[in-house]
């Protein structure tokens, strides 16, 4: 069994993979008072609740974009597993089948996305990741990451509007029925959600133009299914792309 961990700005996701399937995908909020013992207690409880058996993962890989939490997660998993998990670092990127740009700066989750895209398509691929940030990552047919674009994510935009205004409420992320709202909630939904539909369409259009139409587009992230008008723009929508990329990297390490 493999264990891959995606430490994001909103959630930490633990994926357990065995026999060509995800045995369990566990999720918990990132920002809480983690300690090594706290990680052990949480993972043991979740492991037992999913009835995953007695044999622990033989290899573990961690991707983290939250450096302040990474040591606690790594130490906690080491206590549970009996060995220290591998942490995604620039040195590791040198062993991958893709070429990573600015290894010291790029998020390891975006690297994992690019690995998945290149492994599965072997063509120009734009990965749109709807997370805490909305990211666009382009990897070409040769496996080179050509560039990244980053914007605030949907939840981040809603929270920012709510926190910075006196009378606007925090609203649910649901596509509105009409282009313009008729009350405060639907007006915010129309502005943000239709605005993001336009942003994603424009970015896809620009990158497709750069690649002279030779482009696959895949979407991932927990919010990837909310913007339903974009469905026809994606060749694949898969919320587990980051985990799948980490799995491919972990299997390469194991080999």
PDB file of C-alpha atoms in Angstrom:
ATOM      1  CA  UNK A   1       0.000   0.000   0.000  1.00  0.00           C
ATOM      2  CA  UNK A   2       1.114   3.544  -0.780  1.00  0.00           C
ATOM      3  CA  UNK A   3       0.244   6.619   1.258  1.00  0.00           C
ATOM      4  CA  UNK A   4       0.329  10.037  -0.394  1.00  0.00           C
ATOM      5  CA  UNK A   5      -0.426  13.229   1.512  1.00  0.00           C
ATOM      6  CA  UNK A   6      -1.418  16.565  -0.024  1.00  0.00           C
ATOM      7  CA  UNK A   7      -1.040  19.368   2.528  1.00  0.00           C
ATOM      8  CA  UNK A   8      -2.957  22.291   1.052  1.00  0.00           C
ATOM      9  CA  UNK A   9      -3.881  25.716   2.372  1.00  0.00           C
ATOM     10  CA  UNK A  10      -7.416  24.602   3.275  1.00  0.00           C
ATOM     11  CA  UNK A  11      -7.305  20.826   3.771  1.00  0.00           C
ATOM     12  CA  UNK A  12      -4.844  17.972   4.264  1.00  0.00           C
ATOM     13  CA  UNK A  13      -5.766  14.965   2.131  1.00  0.00           C
ATOM     14  CA  UNK A  14      -4.447  11.461   2.846  1.00  0.00           C
ATOM     15  CA  UNK A  15      -4.780   8.936   0.019  1.00  0.00           C
ATOM     16  CA  UNK A  16      -4.234   5.184   0.561  1.00  0.00           C
ATOM     17  CA  UNK A  17      -3.634   3.272  -2.684  1.00  0.00           C
ATOM     18  CA  UNK A  18      -3.434  -0.481  -3.132  1.00  0.00           C
ATOM     19  CA  UNK A  19      -4.319  -3.009  -5.844  1.00  0.00           C
ATOM     20  CA  UNK A  20      -4.853  -0.261  -8.431  1.00  0.00           C
ATOM     21  CA  UNK A  21      -7.523   1.510  -6.416  1.00  0.00           C
ATOM     22  CA  UNK A  22      -7.890   4.180  -3.725  1.00  0.00           C
ATOM     23  CA  UNK A  23      -8.743   2.245  -0.570  1.00  0.00           C
ATOM     24  CA  UNK A  24      -9.492   5.456   1.297  1.00  0.00           C
ATOM     25  CA  UNK A  25      -9.185   9.210   0.852  1.00  0.00           C
ATOM     26  CA  UNK A  26      -9.231  11.075   4.178  1.00  0.00           C
ATOM     27  CA  UNK A  27      -9.558  14.826   4.587  1.00  0.00           C
ATOM     28  CA  UNK A  28      -9.057  17.158   7.542  1.00  0.00           C
ATOM     29  CA  UNK A  29      -8.691  20.962   7.919  1.00  0.00           C
ATOM     30  CA  UNK A  30      -5.099  22.173   7.606  1.00  0.00           C
ATOM     31  CA  UNK A  31      -5.118  24.958  10.123  1.00  0.00           C
ATOM     32  CA  UNK A  32      -5.430  23.443  13.570  1.00  0.00           C
ATOM     33  CA  UNK A  33      -2.903  23.007  16.393  1.00  0.00           C
ATOM     34  CA  UNK A  34      -1.087  19.996  14.940  1.00  0.00           C
ATOM     35  CA  UNK A  35       1.571  18.110  16.871  1.00  0.00           C
ATOM     36  CA  UNK A  36       3.301  14.851  16.002  1.00  0.00           C
ATOM     37  CA  UNK A  37       1.198  12.995  18.593  1.00  0.00           C
ATOM     38  CA  UNK A  38      -1.926  14.729  17.319  1.00  0.00           C
ATOM     39  CA  UNK A  39      -1.221  13.430  13.822  1.00  0.00           C
ATOM     40  CA  UNK A  40      -0.707   9.897  15.166  1.00  0.00           C
ATOM     41  CA  UNK A  41      -3.959   9.973  17.154  1.00  0.00           C
ATOM     42  CA  UNK A  42      -5.959  11.312  14.216  1.00  0.00           C
ATOM     43  CA  UNK A  43      -4.578   8.915  11.627  1.00  0.00           C
ATOM     44  CA  UNK A  44      -5.000   5.872  13.924  1.00  0.00           C
ATOM     45  CA  UNK A  45      -8.628   6.786  14.569  1.00  0.00           C
ATOM     46  CA  UNK A  46      -9.364   7.296  10.860  1.00  0.00           C
ATOM     47  CA  UNK A  47      -7.482   4.115   9.889  1.00  0.00           C
ATOM     48  CA  UNK A  48      -9.543   2.061  12.335  1.00  0.00           C
ATOM     49  CA  UNK A  49     -12.836   3.650  11.238  1.00  0.00           C
ATOM     50  CA  UNK A  50     -12.136   2.674   7.603  1.00  0.00           C
ATOM     51  CA  UNK A  51     -11.169  -0.893   8.617  1.00  0.00           C
ATOM     52  CA  UNK A  52      -8.028  -0.825   6.461  1.00  0.00           C
ATOM     53  CA  UNK A  53      -6.408  -3.841   8.061  1.00  0.00           C
ATOM     54  CA  UNK A  54      -3.198  -4.438   9.994  1.00  0.00           C
ATOM     55  CA  UNK A  55      -0.559  -3.831   7.292  1.00  0.00           C
ATOM     56  CA  UNK A  56       0.566  -0.201   7.184  1.00  0.00           C
ATOM     57  CA  UNK A  57       1.670   1.578   3.972  1.00  0.00           C
ATOM     58  CA  UNK A  58       5.133   0.519   2.819  1.00  0.00           C
ATOM     59  CA  UNK A  59       5.923   3.914   1.283  1.00  0.00           C
ATOM     60  CA  UNK A  60       4.670   7.424   2.078  1.00  0.00           C
ATOM     61  CA  UNK A  61       5.107  10.666   0.143  1.00  0.00           C
ATOM     62  CA  UNK A  62       4.142  14.141   1.338  1.00  0.00           C
ATOM     63  CA  UNK A  63       3.445  17.207  -0.800  1.00  0.00           C
ATOM     64  CA  UNK A  64       3.050  20.398   1.203  1.00  0.00           C
ATOM     65  CA  UNK A  65       2.496  24.043   0.344  1.00  0.00           C
ATOM     66  CA  UNK A  66       2.259  24.942   4.054  1.00  0.00           C
ATOM     67  CA  UNK A  67       5.854  24.816   5.385  1.00  0.00           C
ATOM     68  CA  UNK A  68       4.869  25.603   8.977  1.00  0.00           C
ATOM     69  CA  UNK A  69       2.883  22.361   9.235  1.00  0.00           C
ATOM     70  CA  UNK A  70       5.096  20.002   7.209  1.00  0.00           C
ATOM     71  CA  UNK A  71       7.456  18.973  10.088  1.00  0.00           C
ATOM     72  CA  UNK A  72       4.568  17.975  12.379  1.00  0.00           C
ATOM     73  CA  UNK A  73       2.905  15.901   9.659  1.00  0.00           C
ATOM     74  CA  UNK A  74       6.175  14.221   8.719  1.00  0.00           C
ATOM     75  CA  UNK A  75       7.133  13.450  12.340  1.00  0.00           C
ATOM     76  CA  UNK A  76       3.658  12.198  13.192  1.00  0.00           C
ATOM     77  CA  UNK A  77       3.529   9.839  10.227  1.00  0.00           C
ATOM     78  CA  UNK A  78       7.045   8.636  11.054  1.00  0.00           C
ATOM     79  CA  UNK A  79       5.894   7.694  14.559  1.00  0.00           C
ATOM     80  CA  UNK A  80       2.934   5.796  13.118  1.00  0.00           C
ATOM     81  CA  UNK A  81       4.690   4.093  10.207  1.00  0.00           C
ATOM     82  CA  UNK A  82       8.062   3.381  11.800  1.00  0.00           C
ATOM     83  CA  UNK A  83       9.960   5.226   9.051  1.00  0.00           C
ATOM     84  CA  UNK A  84      10.145   8.804   7.816  1.00  0.00           C
ATOM     85  CA  UNK A  85       7.943   9.672   4.810  1.00  0.00           C
ATOM     86  CA  UNK A  86       9.562  11.304   1.787  1.00  0.00           C
ATOM     87  CA  UNK A  87       8.848  15.020   1.444  1.00  0.00           C
ATOM     88  CA  UNK A  88       8.548  16.511  -2.041  1.00  0.00           C
ATOM     89  CA  UNK A  89      11.589  18.772  -2.519  1.00  0.00           C
ATOM     90  CA  UNK A  90      13.407  20.313  -5.526  1.00  0.00           C
ATOM     91  CA  UNK A  91      16.076  17.558  -5.419  1.00  0.00           C
ATOM     92  CA  UNK A  92      13.342  14.975  -5.964  1.00  0.00           C
ATOM     93  CA  UNK A  93      12.099  16.784  -9.082  1.00  0.00           C
ATOM     94  CA  UNK A  94      15.354  15.908 -10.848  1.00  0.00           C
ATOM     95  CA  UNK A  95      14.259  12.245 -10.895  1.00  0.00           C
ATOM     96  CA  UNK A  96      10.898  12.909 -12.564  1.00  0.00           C
ATOM     97  CA  UNK A  97       9.942  12.503 -16.210  1.00  0.00           C
ATOM     98  CA  UNK A  98       9.011  16.180 -16.418  1.00  0.00           C
ATOM     99  CA  UNK A  99      11.103  19.349 -16.409  1.00  0.00           C
ATOM    100  CA  UNK A 100      10.133  21.622 -13.516  1.00  0.00           C
ATOM    101  CA  UNK A 101      10.516  25.397 -13.837  1.00  0.00           C
ATOM    102  CA  UNK A 102      11.860  27.364 -10.835  1.00  0.00           C
ATOM    103  CA  UNK A 103      11.975  24.261  -8.575  1.00  0.00           C
ATOM    104  CA  UNK A 104      12.622  26.324  -5.427  1.00  0.00           C
ATOM    105  CA  UNK A 105       9.415  28.332  -5.874  1.00  0.00           C
ATOM    106  CA  UNK A 106       6.804  26.162  -7.544  1.00  0.00           C
ATOM    107  CA  UNK A 107       4.182  24.385  -5.437  1.00  0.00           C
ATOM    108  CA  UNK A 108       4.713  20.641  -5.150  1.00  0.00           C
ATOM    109  CA  UNK A 109       0.983  20.121  -5.799  1.00  0.00           C
ATOM    110  CA  UNK A 110       1.409  21.745  -9.220  1.00  0.00           C
ATOM    111  CA  UNK A 111       4.350  19.432  -9.907  1.00  0.00           C
ATOM    112  CA  UNK A 112       2.152  16.449  -9.067  1.00  0.00           C
ATOM    113  CA  UNK A 113      -0.577  17.771 -11.381  1.00  0.00           C
ATOM    114  CA  UNK A 114       1.946  18.135 -14.199  1.00  0.00           C
ATOM    115  CA  UNK A 115       3.236  14.579 -13.688  1.00  0.00           C
ATOM    116  CA  UNK A 116      -0.301  13.221 -13.980  1.00  0.00           C
ATOM    117  CA  UNK A 117      -1.038  15.291 -17.095  1.00  0.00           C
ATOM    118  CA  UNK A 118       2.160  14.285 -18.890  1.00  0.00           C
ATOM    119  CA  UNK A 119       1.855  10.613 -17.966  1.00  0.00           C
ATOM    120  CA  UNK A 120      -1.733  10.390 -19.184  1.00  0.00           C
ATOM    121  CA  UNK A 121      -1.741  12.648 -22.260  1.00  0.00           C
ATOM    122  CA  UNK A 122       1.798  13.061 -23.639  1.00  0.00           C
ATOM    123  CA  UNK A 123       0.634  16.302 -25.289  1.00  0.00           C
ATOM    124  CA  UNK A 124       0.201  19.967 -24.401  1.00  0.00           C
ATOM    125  CA  UNK A 125      -1.988  19.991 -21.284  1.00  0.00           C
ATOM    126  CA  UNK A 126      -3.409  22.865 -19.251  1.00  0.00           C
ATOM    127  CA  UNK A 127      -4.317  21.796 -15.709  1.00  0.00           C
ATOM    128  CA  UNK A 128      -6.917  24.021 -14.038  1.00  0.00           C
ATOM    129  CA  UNK A 129      -6.868  23.449 -10.279  1.00  0.00           C
ATOM    130  CA  UNK A 130      -9.835  24.895  -8.358  1.00  0.00           C
ATOM    131  CA  UNK A 131      -8.435  25.065  -4.840  1.00  0.00           C
ATOM    132  CA  UNK A 132      -7.729  27.780  -2.277  1.00  0.00           C
ATOM    133  CA  UNK A 133      -6.011  29.402  -5.239  1.00  0.00           C
ATOM    134  CA  UNK A 134      -7.187  28.962  -8.829  1.00  0.00           C
ATOM    135  CA  UNK A 135      -4.118  27.809 -10.753  1.00  0.00           C
ATOM    136  CA  UNK A 136      -3.426  27.154 -14.422  1.00  0.00           C
ATOM    137  CA  UNK A 137      -0.365  24.997 -15.161  1.00  0.00           C
ATOM    138  CA  UNK A 138       0.846  24.268 -18.688  1.00  0.00           C
ATOM    139  CA  UNK A 139       2.979  21.213 -19.390  1.00  0.00           C
ATOM    140  CA  UNK A 140       3.992  20.547 -22.992  1.00  0.00           C
ATOM    141  CA  UNK A 141       4.197  17.323 -24.983  1.00  0.00           C
ATOM    142  CA  UNK A 142       7.874  16.902 -24.019  1.00  0.00           C
ATOM    143  CA  UNK A 143       7.074  17.128 -20.323  1.00  0.00           C
ATOM    144  CA  UNK A 144       8.318  20.657 -19.692  1.00  0.00           C
ATOM    145  CA  UNK A 145       6.306  22.864 -17.389  1.00  0.00           C
ATOM    146  CA  UNK A 146       6.056  26.027 -19.462  1.00  0.00           C
ATOM    147  CA  UNK A 147       4.296  28.309 -17.020  1.00  0.00           C
ATOM    148  CA  UNK A 148       1.735  28.891 -14.274  1.00  0.00           C
ATOM    149  CA  UNK A 149      -1.002  31.446 -13.619  1.00  0.00           C
ATOM    150  CA  UNK A 150      -2.405  31.983 -10.113  1.00  0.00           C
ATOM    151  CA  UNK A 151      -5.591  33.765  -9.028  1.00  0.00           C
ATOM    152  CA  UNK A 152      -7.632  33.731  -5.800  1.00  0.00           C
ATOM    153  CA  UNK A 153      -9.832  30.653  -5.543  1.00  0.00           C
ATOM    154  CA  UNK A 154     -13.627  30.793  -5.417  1.00  0.00           C
ATOM    155  CA  UNK A 155     -13.877  30.374  -1.636  1.00  0.00           C
ATOM    156  CA  UNK A 156     -11.037  32.848  -1.145  1.00  0.00           C
ATOM    157  CA  UNK A 157     -12.870  35.447  -3.255  1.00  0.00           C
ATOM    158  CA  UNK A 158     -16.127  34.968  -1.355  1.00  0.00           C
ATOM    159  CA  UNK A 159     -14.414  35.140   2.043  1.00  0.00           C
ATOM    160  CA  UNK A 160     -12.485  38.252   1.015  1.00  0.00           C
ATOM    161  CA  UNK A 161     -15.667  40.031  -0.065  1.00  0.00           C
ATOM    162  CA  UNK A 162     -17.434  38.979   3.140  1.00  0.00           C
ATOM    163  CA  UNK A 163     -14.573  40.004   5.436  1.00  0.00           C
ATOM    164  CA  UNK A 164     -13.873  43.345   3.772  1.00  0.00           C
ATOM    165  CA  UNK A 165     -17.458  44.665   3.533  1.00  0.00           C
ATOM    166  CA  UNK A 166     -19.900  45.694   6.252  1.00  0.00           C
ATOM    167  CA  UNK A 167     -23.203  44.511   4.777  1.00  0.00           C
ATOM    168  CA  UNK A 168     -22.409  41.686   2.338  1.00  0.00           C
ATOM    169  CA  UNK A 169     -22.941  38.123   3.633  1.00  0.00           C
ATOM    170  CA  UNK A 170     -20.855  35.015   2.961  1.00  0.00           C
ATOM    171  CA  UNK A 171     -22.822  33.082   0.363  1.00  0.00           C
ATOM    172  CA  UNK A 172     -22.943  29.420  -0.754  1.00  0.00           C
ATOM    173  CA  UNK A 173     -20.967  28.574  -3.888  1.00  0.00           C
ATOM    174  CA  UNK A 174     -23.826  27.677  -6.228  1.00  0.00           C
ATOM    175  CA  UNK A 175     -24.251  28.714  -9.867  1.00  0.00           C
ATOM    176  CA  UNK A 176     -27.064  31.305 -10.011  1.00  0.00           C
ATOM    177  CA  UNK A 177     -29.978  30.790 -12.380  1.00  0.00           C
ATOM    178  CA  UNK A 178     -29.601  34.215 -13.967  1.00  0.00           C
ATOM    179  CA  UNK A 179     -26.713  36.426 -15.078  1.00  0.00           C
ATOM    180  CA  UNK A 180     -27.724  39.232 -12.693  1.00  0.00           C
ATOM    181  CA  UNK A 181     -28.962  38.724  -9.158  1.00  0.00           C
ATOM    182  CA  UNK A 182     -32.262  39.944  -7.744  1.00  0.00           C
ATOM    183  CA  UNK A 183     -31.135  39.977  -4.100  1.00  0.00           C
ATOM    184  CA  UNK A 184     -27.818  40.263  -2.266  1.00  0.00           C
ATOM    185  CA  UNK A 185     -27.012  36.540  -2.246  1.00  0.00           C
ATOM    186  CA  UNK A 186     -27.782  35.922  -5.920  1.00  0.00           C
ATOM    187  CA  UNK A 187     -26.008  39.176  -6.875  1.00  0.00           C
ATOM    188  CA  UNK A 188     -22.765  38.000  -5.208  1.00  0.00           C
ATOM    189  CA  UNK A 189     -23.127  34.543  -6.726  1.00  0.00           C
ATOM    190  CA  UNK A 190     -23.647  36.047 -10.175  1.00  0.00           C
ATOM    191  CA  UNK A 191     -20.668  38.372  -9.848  1.00  0.00           C
ATOM    192  CA  UNK A 192     -18.196  35.834  -8.542  1.00  0.00           C
ATOM    193  CA  UNK A 193     -19.273  32.599 -10.235  1.00  0.00           C
ATOM    194  CA  UNK A 194     -20.043  34.013 -13.682  1.00  0.00           C
ATOM    195  CA  UNK A 195     -16.912  36.140 -13.333  1.00  0.00           C
ATOM    196  CA  UNK A 196     -14.821  33.011 -12.719  1.00  0.00           C
ATOM    197  CA  UNK A 197     -16.466  31.244 -15.649  1.00  0.00           C
ATOM    198  CA  UNK A 198     -15.306  34.141 -17.818  1.00  0.00           C
ATOM    199  CA  UNK A 199     -11.807  34.107 -16.335  1.00  0.00           C
ATOM    200  CA  UNK A 200     -11.315  30.381 -16.951  1.00  0.00           C
ATOM    201  CA  UNK A 201     -12.695  30.600 -20.500  1.00  0.00           C
ATOM    202  CA  UNK A 202     -10.354  33.491 -21.299  1.00  0.00           C
ATOM    203  CA  UNK A 203      -7.283  31.738 -19.916  1.00  0.00           C
ATOM    204  CA  UNK A 204      -8.074  28.533 -21.822  1.00  0.00           C
ATOM    205  CA  UNK A 205      -8.638  30.544 -24.989  1.00  0.00           C
ATOM    206  CA  UNK A 206      -5.332  32.404 -24.646  1.00  0.00           C
ATOM    207  CA  UNK A 207      -3.263  29.286 -23.955  1.00  0.00           C
ATOM    208  CA  UNK A 208      -5.014  27.408 -26.767  1.00  0.00           C
ATOM    209  CA  UNK A 209      -4.164  30.273 -29.103  1.00  0.00           C
ATOM    210  CA  UNK A 210      -0.517  30.134 -27.988  1.00  0.00           C
ATOM    211  CA  UNK A 211      -0.496  26.386 -28.736  1.00  0.00           C
ATOM    212  CA  UNK A 212      -2.325  26.852 -32.057  1.00  0.00           C
ATOM    213  CA  UNK A 213      -5.247  24.770 -30.858  1.00  0.00           C
ATOM    214  CA  UNK A 214      -3.142  21.778 -29.814  1.00  0.00           C
ATOM    215  CA  UNK A 215      -4.189  21.640 -26.176  1.00  0.00           C
ATOM    216  CA  UNK A 216      -5.895  19.303 -23.739  1.00  0.00           C
ATOM    217  CA  UNK A 217      -7.542  20.873 -20.686  1.00  0.00           C
ATOM    218  CA  UNK A 218      -8.115  19.010 -17.420  1.00  0.00           C
ATOM    219  CA  UNK A 219      -9.735  20.276 -14.224  1.00  0.00           C
ATOM    220  CA  UNK A 220      -9.154  19.236 -10.643  1.00  0.00           C
ATOM    221  CA  UNK A 221      -9.657  20.470  -7.099  1.00  0.00           C
ATOM    222  CA  UNK A 222     -12.586  20.237  -4.730  1.00  0.00           C
ATOM    223  CA  UNK A 223     -14.483  23.027  -6.502  1.00  0.00           C
ATOM    224  CA  UNK A 224     -13.894  21.791 -10.046  1.00  0.00           C
ATOM    225  CA  UNK A 225     -17.513  20.694 -10.522  1.00  0.00           C
ATOM    226  CA  UNK A 226     -19.201  23.900  -9.362  1.00  0.00           C
ATOM    227  CA  UNK A 227     -18.750  25.975 -12.524  1.00  0.00           C
ATOM    228  CA  UNK A 228     -21.032  23.773 -14.619  1.00  0.00           C
ATOM    229  CA  UNK A 229     -21.021  26.056 -17.720  1.00  0.00           C
ATOM    230  CA  UNK A 230     -17.340  25.106 -18.168  1.00  0.00           C
ATOM    231  CA  UNK A 231     -17.965  21.375 -18.509  1.00  0.00           C
ATOM    232  CA  UNK A 232     -17.552  21.345 -22.299  1.00  0.00           C
ATOM    233  CA  UNK A 233     -14.199  23.132 -22.038  1.00  0.00           C
ATOM    234  CA  UNK A 234     -12.551  20.265 -20.140  1.00  0.00           C
ATOM    235  CA  UNK A 235     -11.293  16.983 -21.553  1.00  0.00           C
ATOM    236  CA  UNK A 236     -11.316  15.563 -18.037  1.00  0.00           C
ATOM    237  CA  UNK A 237     -12.654  16.586 -14.632  1.00  0.00           C
ATOM    238  CA  UNK A 238     -11.024  14.590 -11.851  1.00  0.00           C
ATOM    239  CA  UNK A 239     -10.854  15.746  -8.233  1.00  0.00           C
ATOM    240  CA  UNK A 240      -8.037  13.278  -7.494  1.00  0.00           C
ATOM    241  CA  UNK A 241      -5.495  14.492 -10.079  1.00  0.00           C
ATOM    242  CA  UNK A 242      -3.069  15.782  -7.438  1.00  0.00           C
ATOM    243  CA  UNK A 243      -3.245  12.496  -5.510  1.00  0.00           C
ATOM    244  CA  UNK A 244      -2.857  10.544  -8.747  1.00  0.00           C
ATOM    245  CA  UNK A 245       0.245  12.566  -9.625  1.00  0.00           C
ATOM    246  CA  UNK A 246       1.704  11.933  -6.183  1.00  0.00           C
ATOM    247  CA  UNK A 247       0.937   8.238  -6.585  1.00  0.00           C
ATOM    248  CA  UNK A 248       2.847   8.140  -9.881  1.00  0.00           C
ATOM    249  CA  UNK A 249       5.812   9.860  -8.217  1.00  0.00           C
ATOM    250  CA  UNK A 250       5.665   7.466  -5.238  1.00  0.00           C
ATOM    251  CA  UNK A 251       5.577   4.431  -7.537  1.00  0.00           C
ATOM    252  CA  UNK A 252       8.601   5.800  -9.394  1.00  0.00           C
ATOM    253  CA  UNK A 253      10.430   6.168  -6.069  1.00  0.00           C
ATOM    254  CA  UNK A 254       9.494   2.635  -5.066  1.00  0.00           C
ATOM    255  CA  UNK A 255      10.736   1.239  -8.387  1.00  0.00           C
TER     256      UNK A 255
END
